[in-house]
mmCIF file of C-alpha atoms in Angstrom:
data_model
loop_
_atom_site.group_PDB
_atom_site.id
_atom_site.type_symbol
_atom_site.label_atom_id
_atom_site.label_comp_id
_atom_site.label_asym_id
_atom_site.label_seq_id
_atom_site.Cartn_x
_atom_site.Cartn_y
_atom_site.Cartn_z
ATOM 1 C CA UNK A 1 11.600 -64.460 36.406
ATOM 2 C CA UNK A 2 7.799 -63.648 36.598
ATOM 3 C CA UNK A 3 6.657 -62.039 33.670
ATOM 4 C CA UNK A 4 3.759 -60.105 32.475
ATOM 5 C CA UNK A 5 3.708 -59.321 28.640
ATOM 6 C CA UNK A 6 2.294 -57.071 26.302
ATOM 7 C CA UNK A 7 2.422 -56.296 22.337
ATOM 8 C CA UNK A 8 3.899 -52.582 23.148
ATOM 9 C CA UNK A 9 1.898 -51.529 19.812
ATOM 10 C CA UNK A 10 1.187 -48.809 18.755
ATOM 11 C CA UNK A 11 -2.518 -49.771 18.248
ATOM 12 C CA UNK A 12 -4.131 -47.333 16.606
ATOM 13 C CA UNK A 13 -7.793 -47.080 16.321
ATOM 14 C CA UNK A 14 -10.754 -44.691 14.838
ATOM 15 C CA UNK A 15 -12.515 -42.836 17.012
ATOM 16 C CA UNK A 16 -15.273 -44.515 17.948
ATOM 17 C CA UNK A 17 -14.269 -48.064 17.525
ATOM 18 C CA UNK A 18 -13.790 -50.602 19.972
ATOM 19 C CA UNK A 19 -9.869 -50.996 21.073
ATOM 20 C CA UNK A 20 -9.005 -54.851 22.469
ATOM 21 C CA UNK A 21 -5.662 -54.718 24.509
ATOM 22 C CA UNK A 22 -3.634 -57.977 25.809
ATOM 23 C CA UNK A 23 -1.562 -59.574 27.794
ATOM 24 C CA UNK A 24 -0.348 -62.917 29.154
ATOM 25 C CA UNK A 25 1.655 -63.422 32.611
ATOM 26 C CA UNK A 26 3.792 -66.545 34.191
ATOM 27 C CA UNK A 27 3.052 -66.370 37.252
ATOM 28 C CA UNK A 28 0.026 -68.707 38.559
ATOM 29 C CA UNK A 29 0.271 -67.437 42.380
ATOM 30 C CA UNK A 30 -0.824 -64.118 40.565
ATOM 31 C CA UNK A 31 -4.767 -63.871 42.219
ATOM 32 C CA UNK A 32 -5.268 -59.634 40.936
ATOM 33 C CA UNK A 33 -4.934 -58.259 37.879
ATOM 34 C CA UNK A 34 -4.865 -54.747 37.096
ATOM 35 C CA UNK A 35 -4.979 -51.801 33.693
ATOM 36 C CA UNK A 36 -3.361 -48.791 34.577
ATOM 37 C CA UNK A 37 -3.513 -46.165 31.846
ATOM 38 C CA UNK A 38 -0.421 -43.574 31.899
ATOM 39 C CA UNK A 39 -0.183 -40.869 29.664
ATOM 40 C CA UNK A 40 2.918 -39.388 28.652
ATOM 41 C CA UNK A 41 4.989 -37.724 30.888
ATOM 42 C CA UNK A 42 2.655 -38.571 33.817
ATOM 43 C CA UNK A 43 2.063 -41.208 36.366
ATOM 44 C CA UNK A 44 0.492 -44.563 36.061
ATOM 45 C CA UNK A 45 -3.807 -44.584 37.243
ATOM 46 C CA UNK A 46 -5.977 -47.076 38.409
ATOM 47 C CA UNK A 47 -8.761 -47.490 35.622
ATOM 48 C CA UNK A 48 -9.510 -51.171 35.712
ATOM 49 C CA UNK A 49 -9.156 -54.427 38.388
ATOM 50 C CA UNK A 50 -10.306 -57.509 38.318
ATOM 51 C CA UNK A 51 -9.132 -60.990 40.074
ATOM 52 C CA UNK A 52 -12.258 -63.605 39.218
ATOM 53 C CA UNK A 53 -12.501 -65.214 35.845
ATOM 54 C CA UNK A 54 -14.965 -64.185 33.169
ATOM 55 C CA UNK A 55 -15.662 -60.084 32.469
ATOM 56 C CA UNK A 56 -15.732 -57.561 34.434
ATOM 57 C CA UNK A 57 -17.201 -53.835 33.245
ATOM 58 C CA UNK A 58 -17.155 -50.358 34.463
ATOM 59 C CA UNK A 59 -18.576 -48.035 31.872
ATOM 60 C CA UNK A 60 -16.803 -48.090 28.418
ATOM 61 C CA UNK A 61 -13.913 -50.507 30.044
ATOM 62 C CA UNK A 62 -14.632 -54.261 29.926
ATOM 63 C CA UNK A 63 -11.474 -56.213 31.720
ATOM 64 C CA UNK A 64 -11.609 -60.056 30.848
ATOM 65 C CA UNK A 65 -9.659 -62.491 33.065
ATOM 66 C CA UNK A 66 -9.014 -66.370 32.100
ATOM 67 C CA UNK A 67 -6.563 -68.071 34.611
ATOM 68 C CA UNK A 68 -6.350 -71.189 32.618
ATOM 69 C CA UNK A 69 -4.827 -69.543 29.905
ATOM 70 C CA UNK A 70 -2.885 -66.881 31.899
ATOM 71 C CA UNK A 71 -4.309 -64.363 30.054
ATOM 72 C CA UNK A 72 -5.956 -60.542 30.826
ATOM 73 C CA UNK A 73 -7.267 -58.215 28.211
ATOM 74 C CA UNK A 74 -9.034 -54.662 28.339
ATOM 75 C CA UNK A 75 -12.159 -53.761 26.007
ATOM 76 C CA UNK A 76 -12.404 -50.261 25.338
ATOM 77 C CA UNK A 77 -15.838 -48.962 23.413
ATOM 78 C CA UNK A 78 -16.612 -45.948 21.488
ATOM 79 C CA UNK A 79 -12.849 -45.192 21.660
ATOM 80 C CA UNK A 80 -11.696 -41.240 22.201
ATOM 81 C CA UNK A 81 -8.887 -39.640 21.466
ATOM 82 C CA UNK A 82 -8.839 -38.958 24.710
ATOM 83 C CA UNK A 83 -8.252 -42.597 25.781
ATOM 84 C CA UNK A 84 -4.596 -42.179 23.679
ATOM 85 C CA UNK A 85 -2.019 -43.383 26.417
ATOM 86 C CA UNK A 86 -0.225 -45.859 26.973
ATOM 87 C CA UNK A 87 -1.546 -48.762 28.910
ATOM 88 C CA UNK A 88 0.036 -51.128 31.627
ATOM 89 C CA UNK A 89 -0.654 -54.567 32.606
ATOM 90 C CA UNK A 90 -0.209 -55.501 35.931
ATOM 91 C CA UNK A 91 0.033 -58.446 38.181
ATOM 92 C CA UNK A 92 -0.078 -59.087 41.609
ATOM 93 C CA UNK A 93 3.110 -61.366 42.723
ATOM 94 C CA UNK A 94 2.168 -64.926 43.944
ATOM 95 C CA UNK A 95 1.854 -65.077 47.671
ATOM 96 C CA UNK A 96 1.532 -61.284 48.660
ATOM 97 C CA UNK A 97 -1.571 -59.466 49.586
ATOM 98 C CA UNK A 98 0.191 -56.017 49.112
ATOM 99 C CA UNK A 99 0.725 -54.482 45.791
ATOM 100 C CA UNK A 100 3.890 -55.524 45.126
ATOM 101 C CA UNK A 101 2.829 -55.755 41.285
ATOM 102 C CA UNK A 102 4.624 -56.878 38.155
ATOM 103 C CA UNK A 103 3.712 -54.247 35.373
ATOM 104 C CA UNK A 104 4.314 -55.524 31.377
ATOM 105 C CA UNK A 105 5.804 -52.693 29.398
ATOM 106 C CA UNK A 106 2.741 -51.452 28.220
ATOM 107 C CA UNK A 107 0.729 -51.244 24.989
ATOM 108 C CA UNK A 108 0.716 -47.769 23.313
ATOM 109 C CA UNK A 109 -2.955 -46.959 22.016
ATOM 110 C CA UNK A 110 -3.613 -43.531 19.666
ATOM 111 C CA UNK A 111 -7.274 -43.100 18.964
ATOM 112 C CA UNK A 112 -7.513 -40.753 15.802
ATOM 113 C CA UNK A 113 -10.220 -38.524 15.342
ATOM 114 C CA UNK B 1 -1.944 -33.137 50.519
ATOM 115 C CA UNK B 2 -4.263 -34.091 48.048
ATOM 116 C CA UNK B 3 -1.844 -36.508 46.271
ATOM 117 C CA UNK B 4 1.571 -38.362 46.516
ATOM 118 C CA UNK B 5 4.093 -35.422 46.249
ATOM 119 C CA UNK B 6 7.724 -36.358 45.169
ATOM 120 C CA UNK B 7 10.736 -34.331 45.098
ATOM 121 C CA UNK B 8 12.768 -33.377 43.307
ATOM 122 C CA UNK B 9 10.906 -33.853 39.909
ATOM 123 C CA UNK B 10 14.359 -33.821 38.298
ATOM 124 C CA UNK B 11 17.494 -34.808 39.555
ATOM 125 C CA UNK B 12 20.395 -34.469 37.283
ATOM 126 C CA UNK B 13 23.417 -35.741 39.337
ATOM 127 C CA UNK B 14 27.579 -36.934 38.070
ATOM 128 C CA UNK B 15 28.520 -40.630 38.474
ATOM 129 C CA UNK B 16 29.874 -41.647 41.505
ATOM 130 C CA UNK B 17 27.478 -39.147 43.617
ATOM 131 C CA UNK B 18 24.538 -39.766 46.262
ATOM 132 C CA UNK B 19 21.354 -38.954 45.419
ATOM 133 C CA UNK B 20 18.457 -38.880 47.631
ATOM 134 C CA UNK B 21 14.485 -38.742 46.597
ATOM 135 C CA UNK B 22 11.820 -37.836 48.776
ATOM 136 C CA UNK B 23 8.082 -38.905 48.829
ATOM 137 C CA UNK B 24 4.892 -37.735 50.590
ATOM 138 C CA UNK B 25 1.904 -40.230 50.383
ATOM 139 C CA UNK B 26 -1.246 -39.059 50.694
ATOM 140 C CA UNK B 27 -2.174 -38.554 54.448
ATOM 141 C CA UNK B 28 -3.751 -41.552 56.159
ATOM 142 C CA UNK B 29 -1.654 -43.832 53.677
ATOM 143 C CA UNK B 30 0.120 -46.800 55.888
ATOM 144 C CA UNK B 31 1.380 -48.353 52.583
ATOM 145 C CA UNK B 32 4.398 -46.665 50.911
ATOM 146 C CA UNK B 33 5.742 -47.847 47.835
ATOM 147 C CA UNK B 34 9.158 -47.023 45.458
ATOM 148 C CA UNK B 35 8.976 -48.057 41.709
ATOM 149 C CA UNK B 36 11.592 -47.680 39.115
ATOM 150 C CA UNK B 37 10.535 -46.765 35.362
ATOM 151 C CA UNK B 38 12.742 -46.672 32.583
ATOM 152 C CA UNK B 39 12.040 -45.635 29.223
ATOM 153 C CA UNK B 40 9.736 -47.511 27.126
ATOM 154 C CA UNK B 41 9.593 -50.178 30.324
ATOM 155 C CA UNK B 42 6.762 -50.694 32.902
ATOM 156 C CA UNK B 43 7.017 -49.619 36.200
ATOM 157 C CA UNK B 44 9.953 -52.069 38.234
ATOM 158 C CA UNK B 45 8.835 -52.796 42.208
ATOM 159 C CA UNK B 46 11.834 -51.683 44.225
ATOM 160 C CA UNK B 47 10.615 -52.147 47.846
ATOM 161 C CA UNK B 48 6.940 -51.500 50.317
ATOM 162 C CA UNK B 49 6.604 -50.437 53.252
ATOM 163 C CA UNK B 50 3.899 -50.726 55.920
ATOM 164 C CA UNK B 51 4.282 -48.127 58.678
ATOM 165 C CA UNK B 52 7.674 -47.691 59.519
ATOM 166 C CA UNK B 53 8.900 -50.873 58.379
ATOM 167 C CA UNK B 54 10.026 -52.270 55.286
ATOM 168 C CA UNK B 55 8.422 -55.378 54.732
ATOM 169 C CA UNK B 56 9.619 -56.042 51.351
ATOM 170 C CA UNK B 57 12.983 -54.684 50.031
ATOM 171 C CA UNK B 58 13.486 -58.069 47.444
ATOM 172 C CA UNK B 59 13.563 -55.327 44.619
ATOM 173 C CA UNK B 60 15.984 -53.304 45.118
ATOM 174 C CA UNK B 61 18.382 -53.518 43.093
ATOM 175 C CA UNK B 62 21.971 -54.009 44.915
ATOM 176 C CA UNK B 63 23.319 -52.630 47.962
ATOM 177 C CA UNK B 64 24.079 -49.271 46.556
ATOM 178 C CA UNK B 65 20.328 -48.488 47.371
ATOM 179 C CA UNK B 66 18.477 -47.864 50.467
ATOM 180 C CA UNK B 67 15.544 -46.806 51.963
ATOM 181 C CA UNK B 68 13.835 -45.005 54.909
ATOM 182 C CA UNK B 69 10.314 -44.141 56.536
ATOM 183 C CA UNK B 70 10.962 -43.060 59.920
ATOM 184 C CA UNK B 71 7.675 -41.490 61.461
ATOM 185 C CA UNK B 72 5.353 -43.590 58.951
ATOM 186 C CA UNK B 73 4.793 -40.937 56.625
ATOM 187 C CA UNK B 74 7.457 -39.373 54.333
ATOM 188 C CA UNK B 75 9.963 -41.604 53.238
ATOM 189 C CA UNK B 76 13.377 -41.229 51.280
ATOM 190 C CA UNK B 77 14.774 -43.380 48.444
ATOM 191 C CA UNK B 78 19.119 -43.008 49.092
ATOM 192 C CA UNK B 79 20.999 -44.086 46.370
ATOM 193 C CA UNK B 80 24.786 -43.646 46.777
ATOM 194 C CA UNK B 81 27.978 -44.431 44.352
ATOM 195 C CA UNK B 82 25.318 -43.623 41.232
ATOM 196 C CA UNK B 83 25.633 -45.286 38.054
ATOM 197 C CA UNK B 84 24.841 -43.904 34.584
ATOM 198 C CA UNK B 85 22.502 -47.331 34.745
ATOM 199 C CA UNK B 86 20.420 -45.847 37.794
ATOM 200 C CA UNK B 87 18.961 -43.496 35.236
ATOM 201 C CA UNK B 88 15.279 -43.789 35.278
ATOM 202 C CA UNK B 89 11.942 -42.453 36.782
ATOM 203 C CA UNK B 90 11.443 -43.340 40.375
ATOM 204 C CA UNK B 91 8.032 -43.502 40.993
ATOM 205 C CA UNK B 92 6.487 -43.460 44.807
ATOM 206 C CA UNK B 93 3.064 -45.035 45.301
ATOM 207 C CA UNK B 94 1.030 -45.301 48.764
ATOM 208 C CA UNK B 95 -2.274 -46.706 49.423
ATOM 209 C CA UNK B 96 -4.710 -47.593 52.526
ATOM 210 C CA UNK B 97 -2.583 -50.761 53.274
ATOM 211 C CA UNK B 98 -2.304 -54.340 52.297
ATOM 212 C CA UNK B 99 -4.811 -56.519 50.144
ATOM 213 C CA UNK B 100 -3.728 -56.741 47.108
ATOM 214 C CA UNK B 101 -7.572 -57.542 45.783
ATOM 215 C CA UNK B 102 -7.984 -53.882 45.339
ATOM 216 C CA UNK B 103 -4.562 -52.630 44.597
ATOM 217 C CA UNK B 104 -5.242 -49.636 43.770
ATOM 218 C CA UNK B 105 -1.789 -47.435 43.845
ATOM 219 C CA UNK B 106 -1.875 -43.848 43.940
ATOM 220 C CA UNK B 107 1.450 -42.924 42.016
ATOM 221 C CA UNK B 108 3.373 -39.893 42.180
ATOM 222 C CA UNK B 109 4.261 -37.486 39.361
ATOM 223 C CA UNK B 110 7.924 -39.234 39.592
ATOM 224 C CA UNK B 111 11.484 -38.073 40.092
ATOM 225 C CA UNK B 112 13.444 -38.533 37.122
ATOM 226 C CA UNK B 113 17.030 -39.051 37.832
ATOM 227 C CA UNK B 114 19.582 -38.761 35.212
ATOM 228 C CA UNK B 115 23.418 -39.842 35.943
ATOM 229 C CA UNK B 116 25.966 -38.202 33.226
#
């Protein structure tokens, strides 16, 4: 079973501060990573991909990728509350260039004001 | 339309009874995909399709489920003899096609099915 994990949280944060999400995954075919935020009661978005090793950053989201260590975090600076959600990791399954993804269960972030 | 429509939003159906969901991808989509969400869980792959065709069904979960995308566009997610266990949020996702380097899934708003 190919697995992508995540500490489900809460995490809870000031406003303001920096919020550092994780997760790990099993599968080593996986070449494409992905964060998808979801907030409750609505569908999963696109905020963050990334499939080469090292950092990747698109305005106050950093997405860090190390394939030696199976591993995939999100940076979030000068946190908002508005950034309270839950957030998914996701995988791309070895051998498929279609997104046929393996989410983790998500990590549950409140930013308080 | 200007996103993935599903219907029905809510589904509330007895054990033992077929169900079926519809999706609408956004137009120009080839790529239609079904997702299954349960509570507190990320989203489950349940099968893609490219054009008319289903080119992966390896998630779905037994028999008892099926799927359809006749003309390319809409498709319907048929689930018959439902369990309480089939309780969950099926999600529909399409995008511009393969390549999984971008990946970028629009999802619907979801059709939450509940079996009593």
């Amino acid at each position: 079973q190919k697995e992508v994990e995540q500490n489900s949280g809460p995490l809870s944060v000031p406003e303001g501060a920096i919020a550092s999400l994780n997760c790990t995954y099993s599968d080593r075919g996986s070449q494409s990573f992905f964060w998808y935020r979801q907030y409750s009661g609505k569908s999963p978005e696109l905020i963050m991909f990334i499939y080469s090793n090292g950092d990747k950053e698109d305005g106050r989201f950093t997405a860090q990728l190390n394939k030696a260590s199976q591993y995939v975090s999100l940076l979030i600076r000068d946190s908002q509350p508005s950034d309270s959600a839950t957030y998914l990791c996701a995988a791309n399954a070895g051998g498929t260039s279609y997104g046929k993804l393996t989410f983790g269960q998500g990590t549950i972030l409140t930013v308080h004001p | 339309g200007a996103g993935v429509s599903q219907t029905p939003s809510n589904k509330v159906t007895e054990k033992g009874k077929y169900v079926e969901l519809r999706c609408d991808p956004i137009s120009g989509h080839t790529a239609l995909y079904w997702y299954r969400q349960s509570l507190g869980q990320g989203p489950e792959f349940l099968i893609y399709f490219q054009g008319t065709g289903a080119a992966d069904d390896s998630g779905l979960p037994n028999d008892r489920f099926f799927a359809v995308r006749p003309e390319g566009s809409v498709s319907t997610l048929k689930i018959q003899r439902t369990e309480r266990g089939d309780s969950a949020v099926y999600l529909c996702a399409s995008s511009l096609g393969g390549g999984a380097r971008t990946g970028e899934l629009f999802f619907g708003e979801g059709s939450r099915l509940t079996v009593l």
